[in-house]
Coordinates of N, CA and C in Angstrom, one line a residue:
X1 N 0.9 -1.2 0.0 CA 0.0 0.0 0.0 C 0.9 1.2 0.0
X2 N 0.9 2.3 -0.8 CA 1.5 3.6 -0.9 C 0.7 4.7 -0.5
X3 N 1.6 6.1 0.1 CA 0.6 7.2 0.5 C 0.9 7.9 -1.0
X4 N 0.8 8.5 -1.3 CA 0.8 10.0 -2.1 C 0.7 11.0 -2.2
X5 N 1.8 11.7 -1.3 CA 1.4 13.3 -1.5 C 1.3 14.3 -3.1
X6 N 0.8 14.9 -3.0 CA 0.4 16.3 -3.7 C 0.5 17.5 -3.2
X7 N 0.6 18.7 -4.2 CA 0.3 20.0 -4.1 C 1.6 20.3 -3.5
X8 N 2.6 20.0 -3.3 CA 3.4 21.2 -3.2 C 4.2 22.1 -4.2
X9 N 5.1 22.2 -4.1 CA 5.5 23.9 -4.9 C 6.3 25.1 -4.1
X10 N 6.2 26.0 -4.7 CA 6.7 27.3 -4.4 C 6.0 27.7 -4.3
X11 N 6.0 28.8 -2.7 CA 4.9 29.7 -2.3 C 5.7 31.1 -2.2
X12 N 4.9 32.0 -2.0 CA 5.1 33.2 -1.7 C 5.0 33.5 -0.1
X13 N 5.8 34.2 0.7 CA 5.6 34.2 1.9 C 4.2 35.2 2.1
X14 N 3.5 34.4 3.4 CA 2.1 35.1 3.6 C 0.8 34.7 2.6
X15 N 1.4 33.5 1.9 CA 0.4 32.7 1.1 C 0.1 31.7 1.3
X16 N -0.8 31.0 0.6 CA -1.0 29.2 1.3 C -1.1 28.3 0.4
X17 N -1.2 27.1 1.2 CA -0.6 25.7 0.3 C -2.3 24.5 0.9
X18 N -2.0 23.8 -0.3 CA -3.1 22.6 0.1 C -2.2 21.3 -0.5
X19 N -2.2 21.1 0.9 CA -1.5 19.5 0.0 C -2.6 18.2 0.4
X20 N -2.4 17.2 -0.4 CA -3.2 15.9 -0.5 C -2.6 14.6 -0.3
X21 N -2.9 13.8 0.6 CA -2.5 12.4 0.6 C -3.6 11.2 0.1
X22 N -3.0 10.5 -0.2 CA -3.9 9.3 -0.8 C -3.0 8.5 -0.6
X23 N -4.1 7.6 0.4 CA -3.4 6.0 0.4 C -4.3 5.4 -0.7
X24 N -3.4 4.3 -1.4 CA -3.4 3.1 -3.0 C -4.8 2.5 -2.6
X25 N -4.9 2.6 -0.9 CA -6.3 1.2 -0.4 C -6.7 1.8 0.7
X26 N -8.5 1.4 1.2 CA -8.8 2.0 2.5 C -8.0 1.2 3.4
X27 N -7.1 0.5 3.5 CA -6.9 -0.7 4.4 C -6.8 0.3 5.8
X28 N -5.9 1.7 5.9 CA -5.8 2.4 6.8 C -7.0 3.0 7.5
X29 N -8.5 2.2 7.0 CA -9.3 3.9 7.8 C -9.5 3.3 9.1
X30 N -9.0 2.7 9.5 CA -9.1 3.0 11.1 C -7.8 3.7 11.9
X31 N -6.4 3.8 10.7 CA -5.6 4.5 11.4 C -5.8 6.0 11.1
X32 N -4.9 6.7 12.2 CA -4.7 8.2 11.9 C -3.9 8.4 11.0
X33 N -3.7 9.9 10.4 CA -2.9 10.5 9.5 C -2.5 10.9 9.6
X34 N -1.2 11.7 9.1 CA -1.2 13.1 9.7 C 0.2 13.5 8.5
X35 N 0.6 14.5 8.6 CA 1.4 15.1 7.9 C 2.7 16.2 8.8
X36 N 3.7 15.8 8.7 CA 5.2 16.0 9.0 C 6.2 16.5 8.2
X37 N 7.1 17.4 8.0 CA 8.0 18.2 7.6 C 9.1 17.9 7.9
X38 N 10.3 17.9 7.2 CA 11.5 18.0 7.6 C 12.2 19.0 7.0
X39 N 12.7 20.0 7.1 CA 14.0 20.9 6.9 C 15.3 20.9 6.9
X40 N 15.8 21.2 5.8 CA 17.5 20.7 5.8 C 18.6 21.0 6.7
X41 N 19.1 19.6 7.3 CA 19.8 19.8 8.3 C 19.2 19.7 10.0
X42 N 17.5 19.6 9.8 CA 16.8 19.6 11.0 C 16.1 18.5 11.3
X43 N 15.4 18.3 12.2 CA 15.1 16.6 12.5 C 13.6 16.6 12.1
X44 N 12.5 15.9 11.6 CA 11.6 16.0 10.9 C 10.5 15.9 12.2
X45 N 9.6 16.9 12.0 CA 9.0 17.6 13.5 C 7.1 17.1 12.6
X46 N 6.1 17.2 13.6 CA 4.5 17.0 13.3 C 4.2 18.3 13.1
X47 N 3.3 18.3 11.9 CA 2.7 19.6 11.3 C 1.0 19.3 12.1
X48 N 0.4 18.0 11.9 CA -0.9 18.1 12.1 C -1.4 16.5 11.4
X49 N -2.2 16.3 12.8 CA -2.7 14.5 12.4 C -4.2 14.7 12.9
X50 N -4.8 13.7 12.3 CA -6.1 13.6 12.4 C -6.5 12.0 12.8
X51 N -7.3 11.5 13.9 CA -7.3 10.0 14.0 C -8.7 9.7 13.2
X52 N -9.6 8.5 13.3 CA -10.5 8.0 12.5 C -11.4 8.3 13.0
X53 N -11.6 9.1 14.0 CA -12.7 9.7 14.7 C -12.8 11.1 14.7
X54 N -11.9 11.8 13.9 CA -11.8 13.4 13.4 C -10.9 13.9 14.6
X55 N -11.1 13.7 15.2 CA -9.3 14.4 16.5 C -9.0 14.4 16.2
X56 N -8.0 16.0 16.3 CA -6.8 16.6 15.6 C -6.1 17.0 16.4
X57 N -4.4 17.0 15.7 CA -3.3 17.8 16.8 C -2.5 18.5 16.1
X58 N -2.1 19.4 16.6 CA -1.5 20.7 15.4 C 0.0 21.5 16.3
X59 N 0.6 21.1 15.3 CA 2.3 21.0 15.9 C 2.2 22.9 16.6
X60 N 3.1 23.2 17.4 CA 2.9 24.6 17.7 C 3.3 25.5 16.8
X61 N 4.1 24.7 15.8 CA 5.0 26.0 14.9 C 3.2 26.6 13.8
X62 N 3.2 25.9 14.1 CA 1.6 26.3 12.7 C 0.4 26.2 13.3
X63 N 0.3 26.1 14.6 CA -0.9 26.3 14.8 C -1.9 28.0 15.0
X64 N -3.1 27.6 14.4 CA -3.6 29.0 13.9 C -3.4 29.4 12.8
X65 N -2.6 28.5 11.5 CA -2.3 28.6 10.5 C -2.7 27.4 9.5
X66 N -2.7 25.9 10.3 CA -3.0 25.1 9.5 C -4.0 23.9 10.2
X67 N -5.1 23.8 8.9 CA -6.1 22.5 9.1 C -5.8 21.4 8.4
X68 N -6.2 20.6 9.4 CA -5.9 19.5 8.4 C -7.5 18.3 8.4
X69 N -7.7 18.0 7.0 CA -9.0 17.7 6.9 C -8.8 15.9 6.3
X70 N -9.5 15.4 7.1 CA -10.1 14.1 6.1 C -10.6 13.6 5.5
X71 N -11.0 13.2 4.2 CA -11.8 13.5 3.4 C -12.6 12.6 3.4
X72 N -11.6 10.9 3.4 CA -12.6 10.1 3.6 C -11.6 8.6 4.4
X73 N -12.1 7.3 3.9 CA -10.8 6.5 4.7 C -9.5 6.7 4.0
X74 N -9.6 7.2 3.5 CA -8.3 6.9 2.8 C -7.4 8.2 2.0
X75 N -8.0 9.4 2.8 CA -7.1 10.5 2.2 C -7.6 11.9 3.3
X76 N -6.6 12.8 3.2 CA -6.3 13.6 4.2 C -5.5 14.6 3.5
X77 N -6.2 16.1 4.0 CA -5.6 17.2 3.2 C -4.9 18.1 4.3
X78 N -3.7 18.9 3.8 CA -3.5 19.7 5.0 C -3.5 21.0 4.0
X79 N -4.5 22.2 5.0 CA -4.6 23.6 4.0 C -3.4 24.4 5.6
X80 N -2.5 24.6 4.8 CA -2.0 26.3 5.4 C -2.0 27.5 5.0
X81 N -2.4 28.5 5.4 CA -2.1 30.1 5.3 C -0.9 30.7 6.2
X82 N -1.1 32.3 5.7 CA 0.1 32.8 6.0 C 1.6 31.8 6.3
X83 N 1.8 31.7 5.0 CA 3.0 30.9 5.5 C 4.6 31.7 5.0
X84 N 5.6 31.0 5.9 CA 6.6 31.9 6.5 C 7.6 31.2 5.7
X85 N 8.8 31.9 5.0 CA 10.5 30.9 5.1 C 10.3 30.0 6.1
X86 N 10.0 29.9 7.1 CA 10.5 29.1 7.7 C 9.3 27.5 8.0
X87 N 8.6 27.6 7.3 CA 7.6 26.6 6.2 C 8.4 25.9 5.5
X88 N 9.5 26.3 5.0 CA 10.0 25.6 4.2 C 10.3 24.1 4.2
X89 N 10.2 23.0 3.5 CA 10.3 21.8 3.8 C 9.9 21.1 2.8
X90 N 10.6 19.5 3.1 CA 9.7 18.5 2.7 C 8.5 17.9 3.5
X91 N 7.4 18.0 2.9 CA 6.4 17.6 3.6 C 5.8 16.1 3.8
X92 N 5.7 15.5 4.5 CA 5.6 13.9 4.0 C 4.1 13.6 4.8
X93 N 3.1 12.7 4.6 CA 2.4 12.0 5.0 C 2.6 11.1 5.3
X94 N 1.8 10.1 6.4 CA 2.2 9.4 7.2 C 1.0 8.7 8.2
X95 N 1.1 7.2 7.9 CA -0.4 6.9 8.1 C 0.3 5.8 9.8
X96 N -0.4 5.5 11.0 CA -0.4 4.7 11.9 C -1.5 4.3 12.4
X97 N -1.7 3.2 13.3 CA -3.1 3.2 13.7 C -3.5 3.7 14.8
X98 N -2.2 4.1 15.8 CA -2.8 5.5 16.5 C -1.7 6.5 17.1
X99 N -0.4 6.3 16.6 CA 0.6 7.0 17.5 C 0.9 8.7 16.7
X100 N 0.0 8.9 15.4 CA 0.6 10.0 14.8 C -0.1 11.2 15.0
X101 N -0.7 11.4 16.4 CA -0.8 12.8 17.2 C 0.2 12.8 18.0
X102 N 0.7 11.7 18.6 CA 1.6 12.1 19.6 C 3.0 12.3 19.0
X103 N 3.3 11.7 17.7 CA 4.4 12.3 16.7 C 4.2 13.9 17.3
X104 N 3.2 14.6 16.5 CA 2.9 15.5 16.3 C 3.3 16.7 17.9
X105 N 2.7 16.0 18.9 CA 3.1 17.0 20.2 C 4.1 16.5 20.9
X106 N 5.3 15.3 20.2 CA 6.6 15.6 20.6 C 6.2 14.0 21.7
X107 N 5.6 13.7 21.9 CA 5.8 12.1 22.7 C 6.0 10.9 22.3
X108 N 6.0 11.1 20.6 CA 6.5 9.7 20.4 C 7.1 10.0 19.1
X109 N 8.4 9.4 18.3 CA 9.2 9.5 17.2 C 8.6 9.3 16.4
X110 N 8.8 10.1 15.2 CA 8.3 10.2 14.2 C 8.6 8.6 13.4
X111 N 10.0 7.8 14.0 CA 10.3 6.9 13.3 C 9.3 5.3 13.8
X112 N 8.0 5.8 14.9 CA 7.2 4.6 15.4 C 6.2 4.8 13.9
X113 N 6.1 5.6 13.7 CA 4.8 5.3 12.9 C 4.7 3.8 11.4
X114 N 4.1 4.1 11.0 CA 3.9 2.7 10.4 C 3.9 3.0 8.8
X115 N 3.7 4.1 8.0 CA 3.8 3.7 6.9 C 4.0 5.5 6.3
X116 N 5.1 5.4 4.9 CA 5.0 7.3 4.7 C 5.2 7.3 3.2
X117 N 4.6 8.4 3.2 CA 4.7 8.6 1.5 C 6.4 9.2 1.2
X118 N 6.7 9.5 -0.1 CA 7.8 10.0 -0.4 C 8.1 11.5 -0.2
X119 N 7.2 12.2 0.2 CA 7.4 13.9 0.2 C 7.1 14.4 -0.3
X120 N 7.0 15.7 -0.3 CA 6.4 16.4 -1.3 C 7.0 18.0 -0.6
X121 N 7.8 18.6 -1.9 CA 8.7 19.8 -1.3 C 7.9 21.2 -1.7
X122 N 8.3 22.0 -0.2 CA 7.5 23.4 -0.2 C 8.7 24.5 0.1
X123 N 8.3 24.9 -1.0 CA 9.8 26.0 -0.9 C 8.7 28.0 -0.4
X124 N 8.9 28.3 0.4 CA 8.2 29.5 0.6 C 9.5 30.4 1.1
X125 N 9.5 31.8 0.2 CA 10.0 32.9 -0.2 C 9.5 34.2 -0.3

C-alpha cells in the first residue's frame, strides 16, 4: 500500500498551500494520518494529524495557520495560510493506527509510525 502526497511547490511568503494524501487502499481507515516536515539539516517535526474519529493535533509551529481535513478513509488534506520561510520543507504524509498525534506533540518518534509517503517539497520565499 503507498501514501501519495500532492500539491506542493513554491509559495510566496504570507500565502497558502493545500497539500493531498492518498493512500493506494482503504486498508488504513481505522488509522490516523497526519502530515510531518523535515528541513535541511533539522530533525523532521508533526505539522498536524487527524485520527479516524476526526481528533486533531497541530504542531505549535503552525498552529492557527493550518487544518488538516479528512476526506474520507483513505485520504487527508492539509490547507495552510500565511506561511513563513521558515515553512520551508519536505512535507511527507504518514499513516499509523494511532501513535501519529503524539508524533505530532513531541511524545513519540516520528520513526514509530507505520507507513509514509515519499514527500512532497514546499519552498516558501
Amino acid at each position: 500500500v503507498q501514501l501519495v502526497e500532492s500539491g506542493g511547490g513554491s509559495v510566496q511568503a504570507g500565502g497558502s498551500l493545500r497539500l493531498s494524501c492518498v493512500a493506494s487502499s482503504d486498508m488504513y481507515r481505522k488509522n490516523c494520518m497526519g502530515w510531518y516536515r523535515q528541513a535541511p539539516g533539522k530533525e523532521r517535526e508533526g505539522v498536524a494529524a487527524i485520527d479516524s474519529n476526526g481528533n486533531m493535533r497541530y504542531g505549535q509551529s503552525v498552529k492557527g495557520r493550518a487544518t488538516i481535513v479528512r476526506d474520507n478513509d483513505y485520504s487527508v488534506t492539509l490547507l495552510m495560510k500565511d506561511l513563513r520561510p521558515e515553512d520551508t520543507a519536505t512535507y511527507y504524509c504518514a499513516t499509523d493506527l494511532f501513535k501519529c498525534g503524539s508524533v505530532v506533540v513531541g511524545t513519540k518518534s516520528w520513526r514509530e509510525l507505520e507507513a509514509w509517503g515519499h514527500g512532497t517539497q514546499v519552498t516558501v520565499s
